Short mmCIF file of the C-alpha atoms (twelve columns), coordinates in Angstrom:
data_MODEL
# 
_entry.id   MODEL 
# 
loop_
_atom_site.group_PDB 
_atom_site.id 
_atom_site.type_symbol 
_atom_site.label_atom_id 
_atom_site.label_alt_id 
_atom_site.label_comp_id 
_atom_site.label_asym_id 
_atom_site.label_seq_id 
_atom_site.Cartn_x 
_atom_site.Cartn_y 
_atom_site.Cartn_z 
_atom_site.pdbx_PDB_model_num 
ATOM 1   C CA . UNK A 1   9.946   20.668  -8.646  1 
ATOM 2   C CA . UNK A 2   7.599   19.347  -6.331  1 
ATOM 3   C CA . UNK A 3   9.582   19.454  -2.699  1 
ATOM 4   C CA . UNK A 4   8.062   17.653  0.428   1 
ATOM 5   C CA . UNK A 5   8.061   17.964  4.075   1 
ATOM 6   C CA . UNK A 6   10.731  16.326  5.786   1 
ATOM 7   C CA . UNK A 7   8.856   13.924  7.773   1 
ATOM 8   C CA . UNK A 8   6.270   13.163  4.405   1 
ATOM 9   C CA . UNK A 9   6.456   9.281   3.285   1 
ATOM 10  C CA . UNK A 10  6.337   10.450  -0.221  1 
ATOM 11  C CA . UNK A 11  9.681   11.482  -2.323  1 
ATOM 12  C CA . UNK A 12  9.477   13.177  -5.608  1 
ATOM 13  C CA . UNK A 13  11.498  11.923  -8.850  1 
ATOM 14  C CA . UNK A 14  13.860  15.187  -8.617  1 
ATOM 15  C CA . UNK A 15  14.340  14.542  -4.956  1 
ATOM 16  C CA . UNK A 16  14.966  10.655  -5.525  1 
ATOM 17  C CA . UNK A 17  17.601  11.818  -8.370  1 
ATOM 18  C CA . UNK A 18  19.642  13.485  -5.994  1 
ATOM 19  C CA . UNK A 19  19.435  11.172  -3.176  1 
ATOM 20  C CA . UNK A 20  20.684  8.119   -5.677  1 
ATOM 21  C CA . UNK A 21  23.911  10.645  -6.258  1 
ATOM 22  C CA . UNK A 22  24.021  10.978  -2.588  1 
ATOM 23  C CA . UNK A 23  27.242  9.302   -0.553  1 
ATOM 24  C CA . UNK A 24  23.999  7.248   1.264   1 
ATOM 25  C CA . UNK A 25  21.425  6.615   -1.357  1 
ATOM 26  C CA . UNK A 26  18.116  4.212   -0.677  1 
ATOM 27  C CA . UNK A 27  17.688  1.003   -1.415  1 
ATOM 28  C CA . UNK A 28  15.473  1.195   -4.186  1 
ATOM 29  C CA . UNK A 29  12.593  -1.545  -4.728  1 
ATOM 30  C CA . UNK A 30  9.911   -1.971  -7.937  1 
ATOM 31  C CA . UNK A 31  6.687   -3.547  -6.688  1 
ATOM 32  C CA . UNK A 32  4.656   -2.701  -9.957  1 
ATOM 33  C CA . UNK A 33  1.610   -5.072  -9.936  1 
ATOM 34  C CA . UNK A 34  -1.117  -5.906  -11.824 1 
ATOM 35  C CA . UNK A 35  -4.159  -5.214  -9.643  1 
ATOM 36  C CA . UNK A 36  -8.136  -6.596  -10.051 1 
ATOM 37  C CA . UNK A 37  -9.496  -5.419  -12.838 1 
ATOM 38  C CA . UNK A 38  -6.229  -5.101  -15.034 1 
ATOM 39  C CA . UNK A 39  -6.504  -5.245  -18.788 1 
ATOM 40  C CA . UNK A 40  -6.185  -9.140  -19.890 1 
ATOM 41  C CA . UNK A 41  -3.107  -9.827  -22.391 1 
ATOM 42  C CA . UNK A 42  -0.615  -6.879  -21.835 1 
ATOM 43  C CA . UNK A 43  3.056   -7.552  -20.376 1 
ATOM 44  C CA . UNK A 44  3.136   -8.666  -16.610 1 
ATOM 45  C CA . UNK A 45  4.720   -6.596  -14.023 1 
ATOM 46  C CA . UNK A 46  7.498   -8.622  -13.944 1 
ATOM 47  C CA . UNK A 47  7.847   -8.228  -18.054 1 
ATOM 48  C CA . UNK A 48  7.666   -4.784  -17.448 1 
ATOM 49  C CA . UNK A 49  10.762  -4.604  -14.978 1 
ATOM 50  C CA . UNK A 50  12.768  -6.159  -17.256 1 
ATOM 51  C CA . UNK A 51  11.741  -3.805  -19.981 1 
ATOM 52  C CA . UNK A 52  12.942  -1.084  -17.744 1 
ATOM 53  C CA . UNK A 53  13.120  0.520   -14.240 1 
ATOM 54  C CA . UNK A 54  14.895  2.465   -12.304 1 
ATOM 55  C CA . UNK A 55  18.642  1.939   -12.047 1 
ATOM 56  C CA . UNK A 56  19.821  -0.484  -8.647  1 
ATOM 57  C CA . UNK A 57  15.870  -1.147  -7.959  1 
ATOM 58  C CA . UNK A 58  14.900  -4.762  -6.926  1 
ATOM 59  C CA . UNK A 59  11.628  -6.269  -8.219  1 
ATOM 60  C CA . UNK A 60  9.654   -7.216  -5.555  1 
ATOM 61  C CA . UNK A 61  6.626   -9.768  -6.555  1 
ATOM 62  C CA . UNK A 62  3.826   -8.557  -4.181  1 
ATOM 63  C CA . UNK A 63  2.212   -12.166 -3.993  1 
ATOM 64  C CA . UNK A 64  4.862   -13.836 -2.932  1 
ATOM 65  C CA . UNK A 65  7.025   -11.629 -1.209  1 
ATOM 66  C CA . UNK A 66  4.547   -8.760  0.469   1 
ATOM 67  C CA . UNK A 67  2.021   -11.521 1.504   1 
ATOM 68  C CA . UNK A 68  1.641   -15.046 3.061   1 
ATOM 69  C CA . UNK A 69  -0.262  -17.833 0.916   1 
ATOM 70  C CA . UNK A 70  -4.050  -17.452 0.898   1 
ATOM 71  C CA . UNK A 71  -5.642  -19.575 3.914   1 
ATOM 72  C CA . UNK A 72  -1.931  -19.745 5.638   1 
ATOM 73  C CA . UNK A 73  -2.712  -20.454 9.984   1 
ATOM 74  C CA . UNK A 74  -4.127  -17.588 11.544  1 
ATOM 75  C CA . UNK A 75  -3.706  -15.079 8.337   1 
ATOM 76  C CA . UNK A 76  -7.031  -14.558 7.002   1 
ATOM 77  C CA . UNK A 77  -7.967  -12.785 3.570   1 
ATOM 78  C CA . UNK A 78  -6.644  -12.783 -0.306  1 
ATOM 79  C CA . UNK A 79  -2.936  -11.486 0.548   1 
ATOM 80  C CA . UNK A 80  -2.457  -12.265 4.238   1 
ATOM 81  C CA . UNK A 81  0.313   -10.342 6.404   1 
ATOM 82  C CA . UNK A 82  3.515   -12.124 5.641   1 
ATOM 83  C CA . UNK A 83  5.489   -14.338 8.159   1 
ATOM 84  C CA . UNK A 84  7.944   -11.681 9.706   1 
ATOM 85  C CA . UNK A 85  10.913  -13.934 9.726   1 
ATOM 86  C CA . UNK A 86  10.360  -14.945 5.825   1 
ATOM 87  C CA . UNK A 87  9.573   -11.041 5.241   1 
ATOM 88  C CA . UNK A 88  13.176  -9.918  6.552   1 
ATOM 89  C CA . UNK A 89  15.069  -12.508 4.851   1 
ATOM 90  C CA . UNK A 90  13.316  -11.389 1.543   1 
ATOM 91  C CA . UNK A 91  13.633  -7.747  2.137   1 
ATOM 92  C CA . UNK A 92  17.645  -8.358  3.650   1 
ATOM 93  C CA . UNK A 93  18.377  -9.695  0.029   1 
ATOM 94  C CA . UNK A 94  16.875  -6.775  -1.562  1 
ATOM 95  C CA . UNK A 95  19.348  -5.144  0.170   1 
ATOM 96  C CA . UNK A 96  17.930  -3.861  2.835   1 
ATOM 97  C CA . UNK A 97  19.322  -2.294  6.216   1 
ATOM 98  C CA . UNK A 98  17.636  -0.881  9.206   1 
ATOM 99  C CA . UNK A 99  20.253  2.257   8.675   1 
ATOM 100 C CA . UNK A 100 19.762  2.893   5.270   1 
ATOM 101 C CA . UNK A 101 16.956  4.640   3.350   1 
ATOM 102 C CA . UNK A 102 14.345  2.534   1.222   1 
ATOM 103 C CA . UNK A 103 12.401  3.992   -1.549  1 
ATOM 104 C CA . UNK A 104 9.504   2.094   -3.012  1 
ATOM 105 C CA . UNK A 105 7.696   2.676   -6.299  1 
ATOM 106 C CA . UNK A 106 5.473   1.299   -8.602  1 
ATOM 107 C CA . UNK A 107 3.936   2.049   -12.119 1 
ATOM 108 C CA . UNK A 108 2.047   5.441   -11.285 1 
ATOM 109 C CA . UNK A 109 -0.864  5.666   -8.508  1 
ATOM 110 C CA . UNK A 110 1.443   3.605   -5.967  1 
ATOM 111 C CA . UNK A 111 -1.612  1.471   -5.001  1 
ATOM 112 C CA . UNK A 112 1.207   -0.908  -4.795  1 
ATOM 113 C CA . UNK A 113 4.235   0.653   -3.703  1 
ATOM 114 C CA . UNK A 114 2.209   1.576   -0.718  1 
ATOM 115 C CA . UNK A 115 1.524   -1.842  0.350   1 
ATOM 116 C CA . UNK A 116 5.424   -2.492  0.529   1 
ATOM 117 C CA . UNK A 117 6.011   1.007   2.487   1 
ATOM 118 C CA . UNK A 118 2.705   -0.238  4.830   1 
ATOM 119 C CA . UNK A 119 4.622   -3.586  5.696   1 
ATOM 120 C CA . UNK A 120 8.387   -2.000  6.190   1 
ATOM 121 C CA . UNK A 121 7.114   0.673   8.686   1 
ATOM 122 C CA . UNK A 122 5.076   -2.307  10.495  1 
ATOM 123 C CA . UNK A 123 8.492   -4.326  10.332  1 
ATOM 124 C CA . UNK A 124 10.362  -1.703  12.163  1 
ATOM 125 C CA . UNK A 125 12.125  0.211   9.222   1 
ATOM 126 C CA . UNK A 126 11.873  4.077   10.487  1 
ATOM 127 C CA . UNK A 127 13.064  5.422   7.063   1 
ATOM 128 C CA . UNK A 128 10.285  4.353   3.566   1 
ATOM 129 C CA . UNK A 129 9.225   6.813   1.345   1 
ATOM 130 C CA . UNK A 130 7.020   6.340   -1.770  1 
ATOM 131 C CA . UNK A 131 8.085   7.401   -4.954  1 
ATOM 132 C CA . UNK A 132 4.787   10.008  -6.147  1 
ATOM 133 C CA . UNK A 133 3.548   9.147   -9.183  1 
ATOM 134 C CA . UNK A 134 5.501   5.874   -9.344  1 
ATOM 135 C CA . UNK A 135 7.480   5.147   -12.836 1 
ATOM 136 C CA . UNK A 136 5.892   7.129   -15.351 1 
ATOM 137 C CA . UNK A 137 6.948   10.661  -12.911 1 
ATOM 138 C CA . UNK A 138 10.730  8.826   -13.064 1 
ATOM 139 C CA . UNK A 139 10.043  8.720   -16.759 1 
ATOM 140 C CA . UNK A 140 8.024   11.808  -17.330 1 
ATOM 141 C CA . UNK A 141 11.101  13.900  -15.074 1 
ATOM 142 C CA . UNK A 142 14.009  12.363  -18.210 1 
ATOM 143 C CA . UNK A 143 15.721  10.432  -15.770 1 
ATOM 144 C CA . UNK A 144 16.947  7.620   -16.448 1 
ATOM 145 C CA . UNK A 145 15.891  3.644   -16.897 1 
ATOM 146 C CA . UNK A 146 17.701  0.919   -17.485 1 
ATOM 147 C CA . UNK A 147 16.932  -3.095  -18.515 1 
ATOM 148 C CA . UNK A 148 20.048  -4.206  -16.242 1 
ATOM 149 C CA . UNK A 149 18.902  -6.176  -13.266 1 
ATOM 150 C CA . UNK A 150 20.776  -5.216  -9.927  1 
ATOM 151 C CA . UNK A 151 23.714  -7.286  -8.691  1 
ATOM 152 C CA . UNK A 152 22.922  -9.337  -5.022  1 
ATOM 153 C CA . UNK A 153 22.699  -7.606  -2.111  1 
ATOM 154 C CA . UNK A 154 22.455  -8.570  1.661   1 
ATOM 155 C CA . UNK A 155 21.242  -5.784  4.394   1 
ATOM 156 C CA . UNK A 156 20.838  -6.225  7.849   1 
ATOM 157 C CA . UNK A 157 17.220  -5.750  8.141   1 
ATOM 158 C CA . UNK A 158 15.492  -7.376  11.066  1 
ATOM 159 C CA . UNK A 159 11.608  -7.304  11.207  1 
ATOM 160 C CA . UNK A 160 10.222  -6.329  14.565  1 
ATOM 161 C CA . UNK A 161 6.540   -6.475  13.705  1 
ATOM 162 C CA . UNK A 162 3.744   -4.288  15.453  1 
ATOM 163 C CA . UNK A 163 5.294   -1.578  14.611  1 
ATOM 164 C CA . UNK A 164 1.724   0.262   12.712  1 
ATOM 165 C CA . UNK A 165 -1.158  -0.953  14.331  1 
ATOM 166 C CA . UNK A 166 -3.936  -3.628  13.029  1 
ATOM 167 C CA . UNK A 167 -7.406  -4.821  14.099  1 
ATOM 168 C CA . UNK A 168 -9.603  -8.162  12.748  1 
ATOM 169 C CA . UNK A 169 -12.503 -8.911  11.716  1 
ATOM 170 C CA . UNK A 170 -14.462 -8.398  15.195  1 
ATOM 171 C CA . UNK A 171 -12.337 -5.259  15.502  1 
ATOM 172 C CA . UNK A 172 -13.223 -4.125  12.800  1 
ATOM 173 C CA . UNK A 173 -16.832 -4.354  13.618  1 
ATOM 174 C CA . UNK A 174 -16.429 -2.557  16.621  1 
ATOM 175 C CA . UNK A 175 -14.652 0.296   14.703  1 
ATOM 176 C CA . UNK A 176 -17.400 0.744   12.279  1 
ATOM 177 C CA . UNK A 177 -19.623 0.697   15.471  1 
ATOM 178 C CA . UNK A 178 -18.180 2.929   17.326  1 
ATOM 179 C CA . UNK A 179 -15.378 4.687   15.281  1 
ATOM 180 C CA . UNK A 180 -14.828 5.216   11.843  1 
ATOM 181 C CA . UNK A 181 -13.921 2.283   9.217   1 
ATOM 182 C CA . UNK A 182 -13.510 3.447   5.380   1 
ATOM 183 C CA . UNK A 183 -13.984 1.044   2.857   1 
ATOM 184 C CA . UNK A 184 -11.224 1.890   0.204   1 
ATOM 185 C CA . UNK A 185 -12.624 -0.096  -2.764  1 
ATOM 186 C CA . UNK A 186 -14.240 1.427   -5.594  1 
ATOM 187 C CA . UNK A 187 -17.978 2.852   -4.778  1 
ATOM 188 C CA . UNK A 188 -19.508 -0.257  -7.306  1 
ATOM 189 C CA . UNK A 189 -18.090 -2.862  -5.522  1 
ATOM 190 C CA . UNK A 190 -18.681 -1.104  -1.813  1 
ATOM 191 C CA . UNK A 191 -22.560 -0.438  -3.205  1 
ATOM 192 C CA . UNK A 192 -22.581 -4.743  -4.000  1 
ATOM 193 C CA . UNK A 193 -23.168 -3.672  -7.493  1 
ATOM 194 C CA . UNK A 194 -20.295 -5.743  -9.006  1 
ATOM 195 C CA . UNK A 195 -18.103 -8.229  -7.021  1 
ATOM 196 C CA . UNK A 196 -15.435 -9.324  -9.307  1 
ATOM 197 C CA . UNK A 197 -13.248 -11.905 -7.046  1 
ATOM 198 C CA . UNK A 198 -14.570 -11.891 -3.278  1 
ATOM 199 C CA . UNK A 199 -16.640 -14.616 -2.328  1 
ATOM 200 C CA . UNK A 200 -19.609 -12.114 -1.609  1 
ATOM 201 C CA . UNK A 201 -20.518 -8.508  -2.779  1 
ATOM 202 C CA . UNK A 202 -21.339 -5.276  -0.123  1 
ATOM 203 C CA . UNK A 203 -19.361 -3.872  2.567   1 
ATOM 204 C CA . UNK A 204 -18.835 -4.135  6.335   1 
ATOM 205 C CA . UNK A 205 -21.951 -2.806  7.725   1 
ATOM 206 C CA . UNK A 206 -21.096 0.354   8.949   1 
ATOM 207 C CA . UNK A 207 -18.133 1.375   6.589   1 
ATOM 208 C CA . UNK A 208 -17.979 4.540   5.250   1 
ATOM 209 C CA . UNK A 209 -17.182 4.454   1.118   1 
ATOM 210 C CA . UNK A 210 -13.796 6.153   0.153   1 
ATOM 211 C CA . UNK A 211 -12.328 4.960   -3.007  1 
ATOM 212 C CA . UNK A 212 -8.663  5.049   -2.706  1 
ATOM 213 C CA . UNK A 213 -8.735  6.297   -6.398  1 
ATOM 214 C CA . UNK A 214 -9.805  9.740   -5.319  1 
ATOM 215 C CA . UNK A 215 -6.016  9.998   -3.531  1 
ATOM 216 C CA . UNK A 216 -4.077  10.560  -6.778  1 
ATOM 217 C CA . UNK A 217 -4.942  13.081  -9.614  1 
ATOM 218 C CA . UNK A 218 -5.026  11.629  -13.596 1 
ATOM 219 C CA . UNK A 219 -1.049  11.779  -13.039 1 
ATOM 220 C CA . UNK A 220 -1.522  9.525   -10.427 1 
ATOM 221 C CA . UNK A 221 0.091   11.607  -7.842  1 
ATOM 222 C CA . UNK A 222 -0.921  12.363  -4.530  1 
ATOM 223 C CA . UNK A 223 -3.399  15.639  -4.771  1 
ATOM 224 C CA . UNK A 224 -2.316  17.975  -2.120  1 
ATOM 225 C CA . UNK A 225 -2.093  17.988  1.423   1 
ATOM 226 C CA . UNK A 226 -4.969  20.706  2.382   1 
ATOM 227 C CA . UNK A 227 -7.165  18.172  -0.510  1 
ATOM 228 C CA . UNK A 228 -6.241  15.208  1.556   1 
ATOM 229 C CA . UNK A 229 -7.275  16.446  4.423   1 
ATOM 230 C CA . UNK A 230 -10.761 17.994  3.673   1 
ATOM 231 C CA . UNK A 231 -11.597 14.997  2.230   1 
ATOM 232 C CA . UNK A 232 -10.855 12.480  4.803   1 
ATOM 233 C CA . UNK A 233 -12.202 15.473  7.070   1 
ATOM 234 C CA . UNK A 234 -15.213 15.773  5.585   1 
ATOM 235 C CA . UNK A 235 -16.100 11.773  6.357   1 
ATOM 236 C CA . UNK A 236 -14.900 12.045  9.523   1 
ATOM 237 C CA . UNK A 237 -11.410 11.091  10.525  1 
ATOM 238 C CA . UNK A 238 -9.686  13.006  13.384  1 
ATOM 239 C CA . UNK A 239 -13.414 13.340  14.830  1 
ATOM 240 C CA . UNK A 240 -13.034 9.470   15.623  1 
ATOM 241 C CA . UNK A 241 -10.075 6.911   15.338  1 
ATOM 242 C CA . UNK A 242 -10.290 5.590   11.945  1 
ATOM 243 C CA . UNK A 243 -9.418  2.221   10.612  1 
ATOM 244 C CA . UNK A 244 -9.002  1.181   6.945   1 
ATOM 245 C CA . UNK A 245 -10.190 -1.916  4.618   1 
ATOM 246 C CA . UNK A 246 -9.948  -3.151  0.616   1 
ATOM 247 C CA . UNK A 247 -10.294 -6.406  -0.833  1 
ATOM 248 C CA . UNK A 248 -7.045  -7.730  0.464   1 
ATOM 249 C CA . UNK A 249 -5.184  -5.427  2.588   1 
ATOM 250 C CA . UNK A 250 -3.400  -3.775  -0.416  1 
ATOM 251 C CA . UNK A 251 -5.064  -0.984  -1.232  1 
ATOM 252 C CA . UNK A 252 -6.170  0.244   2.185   1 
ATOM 253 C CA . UNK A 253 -2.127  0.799   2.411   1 
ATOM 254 C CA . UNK A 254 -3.149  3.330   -0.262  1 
ATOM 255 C CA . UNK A 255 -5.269  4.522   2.540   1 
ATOM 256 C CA . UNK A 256 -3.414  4.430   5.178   1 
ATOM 257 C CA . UNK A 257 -0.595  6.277   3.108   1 
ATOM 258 C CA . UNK A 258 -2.727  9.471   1.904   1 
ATOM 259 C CA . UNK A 259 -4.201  10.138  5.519   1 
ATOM 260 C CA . UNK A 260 -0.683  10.222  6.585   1 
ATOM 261 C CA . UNK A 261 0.194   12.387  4.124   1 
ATOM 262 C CA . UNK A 262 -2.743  14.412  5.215   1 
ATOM 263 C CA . UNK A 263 -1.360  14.122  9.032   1 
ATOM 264 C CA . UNK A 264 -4.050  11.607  10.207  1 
ATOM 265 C CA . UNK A 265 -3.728  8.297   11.652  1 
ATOM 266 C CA . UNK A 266 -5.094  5.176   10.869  1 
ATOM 267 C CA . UNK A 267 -5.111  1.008   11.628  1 
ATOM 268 C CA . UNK A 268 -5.185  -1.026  8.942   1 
ATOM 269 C CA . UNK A 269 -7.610  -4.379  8.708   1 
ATOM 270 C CA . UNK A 270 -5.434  -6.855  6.770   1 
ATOM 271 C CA . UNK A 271 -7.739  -9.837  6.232   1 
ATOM 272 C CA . UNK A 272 -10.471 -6.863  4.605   1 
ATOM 273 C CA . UNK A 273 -13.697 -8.101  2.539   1 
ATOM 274 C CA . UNK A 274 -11.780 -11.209 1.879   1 
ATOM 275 C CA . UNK A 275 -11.624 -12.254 4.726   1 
ATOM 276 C CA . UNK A 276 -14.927 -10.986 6.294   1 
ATOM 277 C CA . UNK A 277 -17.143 -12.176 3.079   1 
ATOM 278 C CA . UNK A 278 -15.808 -15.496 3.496   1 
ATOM 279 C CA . UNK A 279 -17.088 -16.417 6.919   1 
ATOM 280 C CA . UNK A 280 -20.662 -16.514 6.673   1 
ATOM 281 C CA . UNK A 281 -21.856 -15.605 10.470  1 
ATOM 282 C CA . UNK A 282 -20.397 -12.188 9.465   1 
ATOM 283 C CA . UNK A 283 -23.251 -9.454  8.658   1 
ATOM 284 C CA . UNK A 284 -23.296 -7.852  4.703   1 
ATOM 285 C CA . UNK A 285 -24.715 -4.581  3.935   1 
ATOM 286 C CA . UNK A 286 -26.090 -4.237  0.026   1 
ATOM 287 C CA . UNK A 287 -26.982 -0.106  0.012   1 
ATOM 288 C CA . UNK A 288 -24.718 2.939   -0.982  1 
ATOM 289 C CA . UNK A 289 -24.660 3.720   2.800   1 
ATOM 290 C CA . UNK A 290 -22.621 3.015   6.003   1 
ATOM 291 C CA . UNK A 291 -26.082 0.665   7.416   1 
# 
């Protein structure tokens, strides 16, 4: 059995077994989601939920309730930072409570899940752990699933946003300046080779390329702390505050996730390349380097 540090955001499917038999066990919420580049005609993530999940856990629809509307006032990007009031009352009828313990997962690689731990721990809630390696470790461990959605719930939760800290666009220009910005998108679309939603194709000039699919092993769980660390290391966090970009703000919760795994800090840029491609006084860089 995989066993974590206490303070780790990430929760194995053993560990989560035996809190859910606990006297206090965590709120428990399935944000599966069907990310860019998705096969076409297989079962949504909502389809999949239903089919089966983990017993009590909420589904949690990651457009609507882990993001404003695109092009909503002053929330730039694909999947814009949700309006905090409208964020509690969603996450208080998943059940929620500031004194109670939430566990997110989604299907494997948590490339979802994380966004949802991201946007709790920015709302205030001091206790969100990831479920490594997501459903198919819940399934993989023999524990079990069921098709029976949860009954209502009501917590207490109340967002105090701020909580992890963000920068914009002309922040985030500064930080790839002067500090270190990573570009968490795959190395095609960071090189402009391919650009398969995003109004333009490239990167932030001065972002450094690190795919947030080089977090997780083929199991899709995390790879090891000492891993973690040489590789953000070796591009330069804890040398220089680091901040973090995707397409939308999802995946650079990936990000944000593994270097605190790793025990490094970092600020996340929530509008990300779809936000900064759309404005067109903003600068594009075209090589398979930071310039």
């Amino acid at each position: 059995m995989t066993t974590y540090n206490e303070g780790s955001p990430l929760i194995s499917a053993a560990e989560l077994g035996e809190a859910l038999a606990s006297a206090r066990p965590p709120v428990l919420l399935d944000v599966r989601y069907q990310l860019v580049g998705a096969a076409p005609g297989g079962p949504t993530a909502a389809e999949e939920y239903r089919a089966g999940h983990l017993p009590g856990a909420h589904f949690v629809e990651l457009d609507r309730d882990l993001a404003a509307p695109p092009g909503a006032p002053g929330r730039g990007g694909r999947h814009p930072l949700p309006d905090p009031e409208v964020f509690g009352a969603t996450m208080r009828g998943f059940g929620v409570s500031a004194d109670r313990p939430v566990v997110v997962y989604d299907g494997a690689a948590s490339m979802a899940a994380a966004r949802a731990w991201w946007l709790l721990r920015w709302a205030g809630h001091r206790d969100v752990r990831v479920l490594d390696g997501g459903f198919a470790a819940w399934r993989a461990a023999g524990l079990p699933v069921t098709d029976e959605l949860p009954e209502a719930a009501e917590g207490d939760f109340k967002p105090v946003p701020g909580q992890l800290p963000t920068v914009d666009a002309d922040g985030a220009a500064v930080w790839a300046r002067d500090g270190l910005l990573l570009d968490a998108r795959s190395g095609e679309r960071y090189r402009g080779e391919v650009e398969p939603v995003d109004p333009k194709a490239g990167h932030v000039p001065g972002a450094v390329s690190a795919p947030t699919t080089e977090n997780v092993g083929p199991d899709g769980r995390f790879r090891p702390v000492a891993e973690l660390a040489a590789r953000f290391r070796g591009l330069g966090a804890g040398e220089r505050e680091t901040a973090v970009y995707c397409g939308s703000g999802v995946t650079a919760a990936h990000q944000i996730l593994a270097l605190e795994v790793a025990g490094l800090p970092a600020t996340l840029y929530p509008g990300s390349w779809s936000e900064w491609s759309s404005d067109d006084g903003r600068p594009v860089a075209v090589t398979d380097q930071p310039g």
